[in-house]
Coordinates of N, CA and C in Angstrom, one line a residue:
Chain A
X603 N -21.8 6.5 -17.9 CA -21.5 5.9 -16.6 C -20.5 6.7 -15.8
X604 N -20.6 6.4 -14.4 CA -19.2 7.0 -14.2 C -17.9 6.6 -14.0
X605 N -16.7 7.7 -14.2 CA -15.5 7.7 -14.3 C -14.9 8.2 -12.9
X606 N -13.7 7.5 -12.6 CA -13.2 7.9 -11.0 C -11.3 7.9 -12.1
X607 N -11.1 9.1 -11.7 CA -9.8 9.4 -11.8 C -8.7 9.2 -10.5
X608 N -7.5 8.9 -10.9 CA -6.8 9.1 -9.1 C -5.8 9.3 -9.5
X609 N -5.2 10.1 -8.2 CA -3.6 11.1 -8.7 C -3.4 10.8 -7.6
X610 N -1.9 10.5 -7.4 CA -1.2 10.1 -7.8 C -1.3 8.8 -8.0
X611 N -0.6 8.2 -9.3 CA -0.2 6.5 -9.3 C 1.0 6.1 -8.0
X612 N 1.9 6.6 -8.0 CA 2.7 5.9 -6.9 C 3.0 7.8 -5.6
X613 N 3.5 7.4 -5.0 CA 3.8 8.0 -3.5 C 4.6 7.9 -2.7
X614 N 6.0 9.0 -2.7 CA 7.0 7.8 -1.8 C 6.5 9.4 -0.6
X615 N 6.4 9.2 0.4 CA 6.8 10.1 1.6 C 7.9 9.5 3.0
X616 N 7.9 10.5 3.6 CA 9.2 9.8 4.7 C 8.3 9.8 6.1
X617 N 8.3 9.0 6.4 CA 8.0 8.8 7.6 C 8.1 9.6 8.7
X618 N 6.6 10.2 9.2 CA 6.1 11.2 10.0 C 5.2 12.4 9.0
X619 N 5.7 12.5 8.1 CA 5.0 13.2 6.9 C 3.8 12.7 6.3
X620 N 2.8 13.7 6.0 CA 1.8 13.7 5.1 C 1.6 13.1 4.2
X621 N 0.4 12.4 3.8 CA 0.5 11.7 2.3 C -1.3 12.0 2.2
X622 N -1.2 12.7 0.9 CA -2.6 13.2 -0.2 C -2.5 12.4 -1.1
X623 N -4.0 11.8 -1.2 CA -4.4 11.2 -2.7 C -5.7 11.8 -3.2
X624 N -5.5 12.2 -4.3 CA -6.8 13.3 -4.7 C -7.7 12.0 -6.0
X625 N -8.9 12.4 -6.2 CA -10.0 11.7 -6.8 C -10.7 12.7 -7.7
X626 N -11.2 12.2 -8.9 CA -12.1 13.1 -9.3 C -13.2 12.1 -10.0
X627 N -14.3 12.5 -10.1 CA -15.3 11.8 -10.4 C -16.7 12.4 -11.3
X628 N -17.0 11.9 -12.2 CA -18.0 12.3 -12.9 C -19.5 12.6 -13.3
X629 N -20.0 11.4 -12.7 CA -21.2 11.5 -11.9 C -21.6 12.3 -11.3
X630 N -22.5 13.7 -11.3 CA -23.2 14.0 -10.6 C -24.1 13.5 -9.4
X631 N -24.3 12.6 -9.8 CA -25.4 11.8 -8.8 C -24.2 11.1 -7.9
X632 N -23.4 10.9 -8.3 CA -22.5 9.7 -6.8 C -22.9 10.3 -5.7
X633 N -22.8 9.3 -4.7 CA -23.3 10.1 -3.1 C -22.7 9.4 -2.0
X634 N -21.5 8.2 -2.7 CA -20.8 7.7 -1.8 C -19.3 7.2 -2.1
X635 N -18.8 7.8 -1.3 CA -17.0 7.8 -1.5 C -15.9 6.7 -0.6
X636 N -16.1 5.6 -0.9 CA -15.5 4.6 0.0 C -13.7 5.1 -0.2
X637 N -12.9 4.6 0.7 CA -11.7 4.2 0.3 C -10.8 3.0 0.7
X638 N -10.2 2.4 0.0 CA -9.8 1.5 0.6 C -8.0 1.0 0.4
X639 N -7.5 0.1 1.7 CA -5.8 0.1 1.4 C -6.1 -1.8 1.1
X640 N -5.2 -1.9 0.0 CA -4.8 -3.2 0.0 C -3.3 -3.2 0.3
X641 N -2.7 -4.3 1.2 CA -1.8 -4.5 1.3 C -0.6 -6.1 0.1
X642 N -0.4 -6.1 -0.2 CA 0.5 -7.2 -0.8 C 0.1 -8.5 -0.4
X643 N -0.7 -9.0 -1.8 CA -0.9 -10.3 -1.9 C -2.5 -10.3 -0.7
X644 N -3.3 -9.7 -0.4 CA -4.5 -9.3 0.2 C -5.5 -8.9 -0.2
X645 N -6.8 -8.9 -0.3 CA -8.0 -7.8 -0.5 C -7.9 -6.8 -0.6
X646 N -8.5 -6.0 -0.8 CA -9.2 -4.3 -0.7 C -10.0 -4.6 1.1
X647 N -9.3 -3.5 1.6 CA -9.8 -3.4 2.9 C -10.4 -2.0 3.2
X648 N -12.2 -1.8 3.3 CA -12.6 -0.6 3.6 C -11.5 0.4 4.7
X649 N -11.7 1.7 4.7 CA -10.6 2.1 5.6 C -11.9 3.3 6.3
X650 N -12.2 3.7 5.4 CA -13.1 5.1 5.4 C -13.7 5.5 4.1
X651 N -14.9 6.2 4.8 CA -15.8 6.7 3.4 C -16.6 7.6 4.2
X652 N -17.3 8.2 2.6 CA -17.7 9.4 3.0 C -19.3 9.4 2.5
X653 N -20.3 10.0 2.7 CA -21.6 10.6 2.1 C -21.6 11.8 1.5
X654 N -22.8 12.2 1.2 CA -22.3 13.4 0.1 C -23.1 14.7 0.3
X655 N -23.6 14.0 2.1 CA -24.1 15.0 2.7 C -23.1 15.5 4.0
X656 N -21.6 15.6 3.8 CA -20.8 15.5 4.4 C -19.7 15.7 3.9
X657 N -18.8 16.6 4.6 CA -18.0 17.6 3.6 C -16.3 17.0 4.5
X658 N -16.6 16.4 5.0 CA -15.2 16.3 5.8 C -15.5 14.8 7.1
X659 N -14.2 13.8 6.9 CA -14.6 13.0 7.7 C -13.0 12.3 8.4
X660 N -13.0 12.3 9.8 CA -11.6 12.1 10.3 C -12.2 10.5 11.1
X661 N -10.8 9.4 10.8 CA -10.7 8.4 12.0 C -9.3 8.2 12.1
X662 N -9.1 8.9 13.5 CA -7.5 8.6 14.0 C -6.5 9.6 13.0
X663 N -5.7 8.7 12.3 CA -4.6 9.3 11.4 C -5.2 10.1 10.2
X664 N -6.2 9.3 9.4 CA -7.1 9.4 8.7 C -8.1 10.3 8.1
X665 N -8.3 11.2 7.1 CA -9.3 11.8 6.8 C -9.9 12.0 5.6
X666 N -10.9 12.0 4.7 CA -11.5 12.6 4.1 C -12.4 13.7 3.7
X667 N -12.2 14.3 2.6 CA -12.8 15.8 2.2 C -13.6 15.0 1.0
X668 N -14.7 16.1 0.9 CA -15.1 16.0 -0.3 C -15.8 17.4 -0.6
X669 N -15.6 17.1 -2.1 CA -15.9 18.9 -2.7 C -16.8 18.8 -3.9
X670 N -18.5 18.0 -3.6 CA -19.3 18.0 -4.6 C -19.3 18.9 -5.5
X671 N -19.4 20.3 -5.4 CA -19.1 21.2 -6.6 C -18.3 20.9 -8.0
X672 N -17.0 20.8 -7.1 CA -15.9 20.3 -8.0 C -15.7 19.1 -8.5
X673 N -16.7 18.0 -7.6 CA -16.4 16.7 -8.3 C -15.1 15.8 -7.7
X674 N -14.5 16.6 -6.7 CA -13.2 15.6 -6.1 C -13.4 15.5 -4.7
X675 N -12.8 14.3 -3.9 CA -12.7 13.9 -2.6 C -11.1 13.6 -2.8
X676 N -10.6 13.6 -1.6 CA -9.1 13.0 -1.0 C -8.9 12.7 0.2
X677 N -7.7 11.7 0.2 CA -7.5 10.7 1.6 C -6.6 11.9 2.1
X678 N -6.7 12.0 3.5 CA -5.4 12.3 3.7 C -4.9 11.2 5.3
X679 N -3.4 11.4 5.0 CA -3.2 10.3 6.3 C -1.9 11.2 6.8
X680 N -2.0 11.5 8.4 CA -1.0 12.4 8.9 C -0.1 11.5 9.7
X681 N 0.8 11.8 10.0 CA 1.8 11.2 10.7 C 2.1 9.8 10.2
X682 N 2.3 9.4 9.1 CA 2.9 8.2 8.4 C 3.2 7.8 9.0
X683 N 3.2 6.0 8.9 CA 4.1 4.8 9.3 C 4.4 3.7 8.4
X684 N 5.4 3.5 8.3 CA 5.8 2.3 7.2 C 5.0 1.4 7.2
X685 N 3.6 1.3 7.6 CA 2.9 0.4 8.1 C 1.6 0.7 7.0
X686 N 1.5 1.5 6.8 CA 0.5 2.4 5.9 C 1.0 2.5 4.4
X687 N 2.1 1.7 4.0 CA 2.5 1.6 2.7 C 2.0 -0.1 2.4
X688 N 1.0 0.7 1.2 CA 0.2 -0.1 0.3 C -0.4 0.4 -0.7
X689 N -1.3 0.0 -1.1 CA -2.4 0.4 -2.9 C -3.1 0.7 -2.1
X690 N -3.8 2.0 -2.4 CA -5.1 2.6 -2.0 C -5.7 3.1 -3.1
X691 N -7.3 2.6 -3.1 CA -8.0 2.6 -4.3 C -9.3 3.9 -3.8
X692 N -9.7 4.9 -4.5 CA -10.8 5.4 -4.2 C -11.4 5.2 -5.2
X693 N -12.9 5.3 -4.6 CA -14.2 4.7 -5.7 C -15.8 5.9 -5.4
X694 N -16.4 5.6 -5.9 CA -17.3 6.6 -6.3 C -19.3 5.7 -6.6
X695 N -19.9 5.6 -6.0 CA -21.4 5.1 -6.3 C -22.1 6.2 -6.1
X696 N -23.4 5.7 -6.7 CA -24.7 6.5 -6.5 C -26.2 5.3 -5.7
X697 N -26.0 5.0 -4.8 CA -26.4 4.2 -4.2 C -27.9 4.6 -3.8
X698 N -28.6 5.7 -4.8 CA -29.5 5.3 -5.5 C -29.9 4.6 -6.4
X699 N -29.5 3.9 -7.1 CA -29.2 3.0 -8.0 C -29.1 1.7 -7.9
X700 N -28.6 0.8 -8.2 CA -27.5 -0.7 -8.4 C -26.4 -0.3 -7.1
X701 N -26.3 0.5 -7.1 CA -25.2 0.9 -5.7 C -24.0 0.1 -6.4
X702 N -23.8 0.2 -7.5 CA -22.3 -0.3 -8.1 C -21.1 0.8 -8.4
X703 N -20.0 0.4 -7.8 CA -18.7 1.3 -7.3 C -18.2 1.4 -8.8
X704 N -17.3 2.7 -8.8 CA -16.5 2.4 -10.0 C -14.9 2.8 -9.5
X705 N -14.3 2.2 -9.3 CA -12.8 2.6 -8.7 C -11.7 3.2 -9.3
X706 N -11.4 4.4 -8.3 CA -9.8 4.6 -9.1 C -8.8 3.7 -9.8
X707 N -8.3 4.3 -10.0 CA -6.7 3.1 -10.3 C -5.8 2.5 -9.7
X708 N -5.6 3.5 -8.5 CA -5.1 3.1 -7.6 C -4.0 4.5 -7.3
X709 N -2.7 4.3 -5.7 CA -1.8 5.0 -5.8 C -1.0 4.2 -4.9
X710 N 0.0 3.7 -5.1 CA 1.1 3.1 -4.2 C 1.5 4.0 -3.7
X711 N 1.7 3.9 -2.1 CA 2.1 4.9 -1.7 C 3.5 3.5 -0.7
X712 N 4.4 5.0 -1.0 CA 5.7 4.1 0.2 C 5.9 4.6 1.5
X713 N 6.1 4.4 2.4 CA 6.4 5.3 3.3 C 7.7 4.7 3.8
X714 N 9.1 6.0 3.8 CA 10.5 5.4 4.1 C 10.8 6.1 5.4
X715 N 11.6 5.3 5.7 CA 12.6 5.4 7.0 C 13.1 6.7 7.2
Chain B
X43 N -9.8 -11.3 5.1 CA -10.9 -11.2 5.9 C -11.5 -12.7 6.4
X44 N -11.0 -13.4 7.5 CA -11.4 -14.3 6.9 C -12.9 -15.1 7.2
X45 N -14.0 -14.2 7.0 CA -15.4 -14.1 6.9 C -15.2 -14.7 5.9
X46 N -14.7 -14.3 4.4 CA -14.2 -14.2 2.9 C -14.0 -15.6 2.8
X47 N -14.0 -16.4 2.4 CA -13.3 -17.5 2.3 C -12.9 -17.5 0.3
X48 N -12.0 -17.7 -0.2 CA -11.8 -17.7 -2.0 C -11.1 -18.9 -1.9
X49 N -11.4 -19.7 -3.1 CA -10.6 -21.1 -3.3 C -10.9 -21.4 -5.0
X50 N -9.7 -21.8 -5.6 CA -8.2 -21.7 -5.1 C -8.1 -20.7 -4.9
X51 N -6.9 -20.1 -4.3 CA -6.0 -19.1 -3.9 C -5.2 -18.7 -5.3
X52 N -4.6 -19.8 -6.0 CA -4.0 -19.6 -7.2 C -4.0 -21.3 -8.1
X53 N -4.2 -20.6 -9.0 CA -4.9 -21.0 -9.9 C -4.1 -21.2 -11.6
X54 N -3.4 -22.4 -12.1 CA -2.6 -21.9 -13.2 C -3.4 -22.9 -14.5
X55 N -4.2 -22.8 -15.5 CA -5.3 -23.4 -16.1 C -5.0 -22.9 -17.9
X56 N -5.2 -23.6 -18.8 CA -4.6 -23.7 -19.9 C -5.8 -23.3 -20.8
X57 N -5.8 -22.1 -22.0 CA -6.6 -21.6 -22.7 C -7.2 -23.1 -23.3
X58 N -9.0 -23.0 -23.2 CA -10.1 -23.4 -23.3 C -10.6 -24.7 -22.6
X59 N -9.8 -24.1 -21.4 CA -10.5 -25.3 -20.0 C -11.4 -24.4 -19.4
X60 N -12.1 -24.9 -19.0 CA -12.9 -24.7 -17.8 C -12.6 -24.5 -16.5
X61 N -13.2 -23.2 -16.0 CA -12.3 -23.3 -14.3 C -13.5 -22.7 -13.7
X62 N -13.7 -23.2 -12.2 CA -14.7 -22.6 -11.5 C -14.2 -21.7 -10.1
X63 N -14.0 -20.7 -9.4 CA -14.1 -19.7 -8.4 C -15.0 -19.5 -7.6
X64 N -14.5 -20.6 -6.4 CA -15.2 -20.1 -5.3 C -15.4 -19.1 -4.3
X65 N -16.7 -18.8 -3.9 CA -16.5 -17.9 -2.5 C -17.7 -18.1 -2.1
X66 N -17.0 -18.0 -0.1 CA -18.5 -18.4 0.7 C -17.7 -17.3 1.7
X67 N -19.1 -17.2 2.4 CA -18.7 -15.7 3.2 C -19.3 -16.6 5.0
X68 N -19.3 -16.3 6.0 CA -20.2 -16.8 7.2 C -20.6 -15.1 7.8
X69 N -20.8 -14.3 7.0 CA -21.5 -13.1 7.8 C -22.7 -12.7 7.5
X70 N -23.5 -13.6 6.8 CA -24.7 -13.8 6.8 C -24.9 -12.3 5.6
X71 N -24.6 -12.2 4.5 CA -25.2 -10.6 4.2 C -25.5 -11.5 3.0
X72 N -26.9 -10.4 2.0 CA -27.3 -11.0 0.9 C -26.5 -10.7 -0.4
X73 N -25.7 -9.5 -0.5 CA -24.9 -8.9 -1.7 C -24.0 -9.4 -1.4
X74 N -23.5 -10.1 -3.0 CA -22.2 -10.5 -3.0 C -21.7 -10.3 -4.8
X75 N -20.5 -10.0 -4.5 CA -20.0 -9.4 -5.8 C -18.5 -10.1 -6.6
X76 N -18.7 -9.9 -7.5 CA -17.1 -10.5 -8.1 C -16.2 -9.8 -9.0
X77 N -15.2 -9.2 -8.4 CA -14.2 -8.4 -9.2 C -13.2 -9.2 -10.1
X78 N -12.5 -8.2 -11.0 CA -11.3 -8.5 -11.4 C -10.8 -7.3 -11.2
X79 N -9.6 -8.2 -10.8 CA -8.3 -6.7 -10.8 C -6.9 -7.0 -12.2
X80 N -6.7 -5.8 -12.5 CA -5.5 -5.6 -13.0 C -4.8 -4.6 -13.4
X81 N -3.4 -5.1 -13.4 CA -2.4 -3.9 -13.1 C -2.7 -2.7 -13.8
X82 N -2.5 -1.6 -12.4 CA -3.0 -0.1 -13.1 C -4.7 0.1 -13.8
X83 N -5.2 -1.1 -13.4 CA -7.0 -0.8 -14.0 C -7.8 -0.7 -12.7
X84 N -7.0 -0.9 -11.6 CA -8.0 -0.6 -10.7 C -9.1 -2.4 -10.3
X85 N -10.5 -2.1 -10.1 CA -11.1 -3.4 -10.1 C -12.5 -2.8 -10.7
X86 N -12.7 -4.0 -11.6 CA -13.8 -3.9 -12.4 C -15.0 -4.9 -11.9
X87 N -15.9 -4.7 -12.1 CA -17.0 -5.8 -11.8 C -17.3 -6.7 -13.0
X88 N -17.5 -7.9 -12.4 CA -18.1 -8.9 -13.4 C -19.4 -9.2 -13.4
X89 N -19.7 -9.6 -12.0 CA -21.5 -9.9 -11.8 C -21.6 -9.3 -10.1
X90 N -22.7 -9.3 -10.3 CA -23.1 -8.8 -8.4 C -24.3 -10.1 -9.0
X91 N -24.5 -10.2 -7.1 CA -26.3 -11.2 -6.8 C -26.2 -10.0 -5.3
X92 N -27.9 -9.3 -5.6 CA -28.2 -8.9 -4.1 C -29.4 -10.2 -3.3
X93 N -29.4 -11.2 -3.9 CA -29.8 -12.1 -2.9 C -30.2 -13.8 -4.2
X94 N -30.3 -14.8 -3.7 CA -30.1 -16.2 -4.1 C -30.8 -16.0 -5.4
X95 N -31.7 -15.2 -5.2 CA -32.8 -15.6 -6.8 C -32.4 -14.7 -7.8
X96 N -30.9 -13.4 -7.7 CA -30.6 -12.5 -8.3 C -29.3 -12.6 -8.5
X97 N -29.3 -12.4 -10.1 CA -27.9 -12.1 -10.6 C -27.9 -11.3 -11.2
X98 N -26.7 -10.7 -11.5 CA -26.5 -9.1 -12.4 C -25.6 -9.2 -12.9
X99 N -24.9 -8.6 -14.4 CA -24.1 -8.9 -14.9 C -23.7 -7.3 -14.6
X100 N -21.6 -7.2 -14.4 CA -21.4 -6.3 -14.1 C -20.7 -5.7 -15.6
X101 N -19.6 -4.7 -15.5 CA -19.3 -4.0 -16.9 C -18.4 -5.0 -17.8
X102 N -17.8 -6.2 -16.7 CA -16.8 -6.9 -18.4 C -17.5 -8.4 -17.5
X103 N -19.0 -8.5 -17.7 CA -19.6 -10.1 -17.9 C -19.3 -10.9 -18.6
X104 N -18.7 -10.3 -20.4 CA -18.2 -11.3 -20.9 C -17.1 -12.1 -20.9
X105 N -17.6 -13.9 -21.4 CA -16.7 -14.7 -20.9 C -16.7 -14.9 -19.9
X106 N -17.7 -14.7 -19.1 CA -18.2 -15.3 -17.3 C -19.2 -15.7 -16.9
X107 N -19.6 -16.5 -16.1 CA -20.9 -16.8 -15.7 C -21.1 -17.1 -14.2
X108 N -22.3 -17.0 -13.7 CA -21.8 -16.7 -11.8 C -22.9 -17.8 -11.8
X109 N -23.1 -18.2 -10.2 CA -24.1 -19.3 -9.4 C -24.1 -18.9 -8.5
X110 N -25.4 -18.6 -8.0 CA -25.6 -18.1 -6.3 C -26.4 -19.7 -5.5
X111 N -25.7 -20.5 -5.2 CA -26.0 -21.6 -5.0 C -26.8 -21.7 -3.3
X112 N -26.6 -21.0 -2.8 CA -26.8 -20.7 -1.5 C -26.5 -18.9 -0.7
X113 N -27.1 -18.5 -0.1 CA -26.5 -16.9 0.4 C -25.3 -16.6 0.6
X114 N -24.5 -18.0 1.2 CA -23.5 -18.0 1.5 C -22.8 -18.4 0.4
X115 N -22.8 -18.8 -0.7 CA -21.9 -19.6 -1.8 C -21.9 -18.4 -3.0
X116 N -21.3 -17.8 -3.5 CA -21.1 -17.5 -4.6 C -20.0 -17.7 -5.5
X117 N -20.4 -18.4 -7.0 CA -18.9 -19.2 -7.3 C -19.0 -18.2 -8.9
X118 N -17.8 -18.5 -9.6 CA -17.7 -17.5 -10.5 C -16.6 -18.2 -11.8
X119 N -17.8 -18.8 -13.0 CA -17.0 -19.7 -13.9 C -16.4 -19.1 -15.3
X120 N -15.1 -19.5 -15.3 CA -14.3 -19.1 -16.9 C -15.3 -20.5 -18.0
X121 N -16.0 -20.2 -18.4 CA -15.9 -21.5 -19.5 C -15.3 -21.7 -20.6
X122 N -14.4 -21.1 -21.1 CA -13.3 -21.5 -22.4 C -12.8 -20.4 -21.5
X123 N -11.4 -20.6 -20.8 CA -10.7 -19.7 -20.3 C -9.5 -18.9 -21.7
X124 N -9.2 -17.7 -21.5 CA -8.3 -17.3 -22.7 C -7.1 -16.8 -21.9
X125 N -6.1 -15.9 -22.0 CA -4.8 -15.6 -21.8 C -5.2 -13.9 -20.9
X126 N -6.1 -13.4 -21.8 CA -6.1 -12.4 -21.0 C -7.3 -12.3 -19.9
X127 N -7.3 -13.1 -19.7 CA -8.6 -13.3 -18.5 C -7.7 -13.6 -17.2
X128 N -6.3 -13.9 -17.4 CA -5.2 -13.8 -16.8 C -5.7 -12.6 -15.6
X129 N -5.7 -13.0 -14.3 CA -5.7 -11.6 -13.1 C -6.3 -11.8 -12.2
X130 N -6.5 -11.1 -10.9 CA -6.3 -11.4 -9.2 C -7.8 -11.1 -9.5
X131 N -9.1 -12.3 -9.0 CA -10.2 -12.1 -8.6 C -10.5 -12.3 -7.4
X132 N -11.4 -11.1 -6.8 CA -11.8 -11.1 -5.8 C -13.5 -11.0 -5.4
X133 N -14.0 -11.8 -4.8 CA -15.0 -11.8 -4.2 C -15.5 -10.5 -3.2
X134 N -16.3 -9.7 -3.0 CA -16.6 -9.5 -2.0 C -18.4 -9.3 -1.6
X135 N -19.0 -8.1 -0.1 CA -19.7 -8.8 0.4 C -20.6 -7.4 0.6
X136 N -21.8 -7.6 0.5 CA -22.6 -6.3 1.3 C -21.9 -4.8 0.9
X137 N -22.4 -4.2 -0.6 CA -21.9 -3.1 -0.6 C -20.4 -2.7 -0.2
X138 N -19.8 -4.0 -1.0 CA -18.4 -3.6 -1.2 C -17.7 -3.6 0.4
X139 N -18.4 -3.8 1.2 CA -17.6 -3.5 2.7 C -16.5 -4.2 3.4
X140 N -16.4 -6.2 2.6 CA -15.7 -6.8 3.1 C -15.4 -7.6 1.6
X141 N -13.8 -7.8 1.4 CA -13.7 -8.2 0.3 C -12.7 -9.9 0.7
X142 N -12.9 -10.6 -0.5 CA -11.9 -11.9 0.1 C -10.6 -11.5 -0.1
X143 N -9.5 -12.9 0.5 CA -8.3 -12.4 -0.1 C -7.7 -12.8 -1.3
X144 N -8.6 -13.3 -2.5 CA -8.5 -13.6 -3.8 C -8.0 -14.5 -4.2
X145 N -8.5 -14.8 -5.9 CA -7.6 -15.7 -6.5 C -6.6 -15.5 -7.8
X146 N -5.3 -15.7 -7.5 CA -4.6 -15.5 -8.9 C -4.8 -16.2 -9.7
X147 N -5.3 -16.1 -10.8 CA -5.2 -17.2 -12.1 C -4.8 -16.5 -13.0
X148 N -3.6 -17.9 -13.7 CA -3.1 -17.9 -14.6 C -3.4 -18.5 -15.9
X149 N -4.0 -18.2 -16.8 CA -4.1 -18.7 -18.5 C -3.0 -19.0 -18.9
X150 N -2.5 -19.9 -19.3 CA -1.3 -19.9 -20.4 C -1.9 -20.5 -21.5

């Protein structure tokens, strides 16, 4: 089955700065790359995702890559706001299939003052 | 979300009771799914239904059992609950898109 790795576990950046979460995945066949932020004491909330006929995808702050060769996708989020500190989970399907996700572990990210 | 509806919210229930986990959605979709989360594991699936006459058992089914009682109803039962079944479930909806805001249960 597949495996979704995720780096980092936690994340502190300062506010206005960059924050990367990298993924790696084992599946050959996956073809869909959701991500999503939970905030404290709340759901998993989709944010962005990706297809796997699509190499790069931006909304607003927001972006994802992905690098089928290599097996890894990552969030990136530019210009931080203390607002954007939560658990973000990346996940991995082949939605040819059961279309069933297998999720990272997560990466707390903080964003400070 | 609160399309999502989960009840209880939290939940504190004594090894080898019975507990049942609701969720009803009003956005009309036929997939509905039921997670566990826990710390540092990320979220694991228990069961999916992609429509009333379909259930699926996901990777840790055991010690669970689900009811698609209606499109909109899907409930999700401990029947001898244990200690480590202990953790935040969450319901969600249509290919993972919309999730509830969960229930804490507690085993003691």
């Amino acid at each position: 089955g597949e495996n979704v790795e995720q780096h980092p576990s936690t994340l502190s950046v300062q506010e206005g700065d960059s924050a990367v979460i990298k993924c790696t995945y084992s599946d050959s066949a996956s073809n869909y790359f959701p991500w999503y932020k939970q905030e404290l004491g709340k759901g998993p909330q989709l944010i962005i995702d990706i297809r796997s006929n699509v190499g790069e995808k931006k909304d607003q702050r927001i972006a994802v890559t992905l690098n089928k060769t290599a097996k890894h996708f990552s969030l990136h989020i530019t210009e931080t706001q203390p607002e954007d500190s939560a658990v973000y989970f990346c996940a991995a399907s082949d939605t040819g299939t059961a279309s069933k996700l297998t999720f990272g572990t997560g990466t707390r990210l903080q964003v400070t003052l | 979300d609160a399309d999502v509806t989960q009840t209880p919210r939290n939940r504190i229930t004594k090894t080898g009771k019975r507990i049942m986990l609701e969720c009803s959605q009003t956005k009309g979709h036929d997939r509905m799914y039921w997670y566990r989360q826990d710390p540092g594991l990320g979220l694991q699936l228990i069961y999916y239904s992609f429509d009333v006459k379909d259930i699926n058992k996901g990777e840790i089914s055991d010690g669970y059992s689900v009811s698609r009682q209606a499109q909109a109803k899907f409930s999700l039962s401990l029947e001898s609950a244990i200690p480590n079944q202990t953790a935040l479930y969450f319901c969600a909806l249509h290919y993972e898109q919309y999730f509830g805001p969960g229930t804490r249960l507690t085993v003691t």
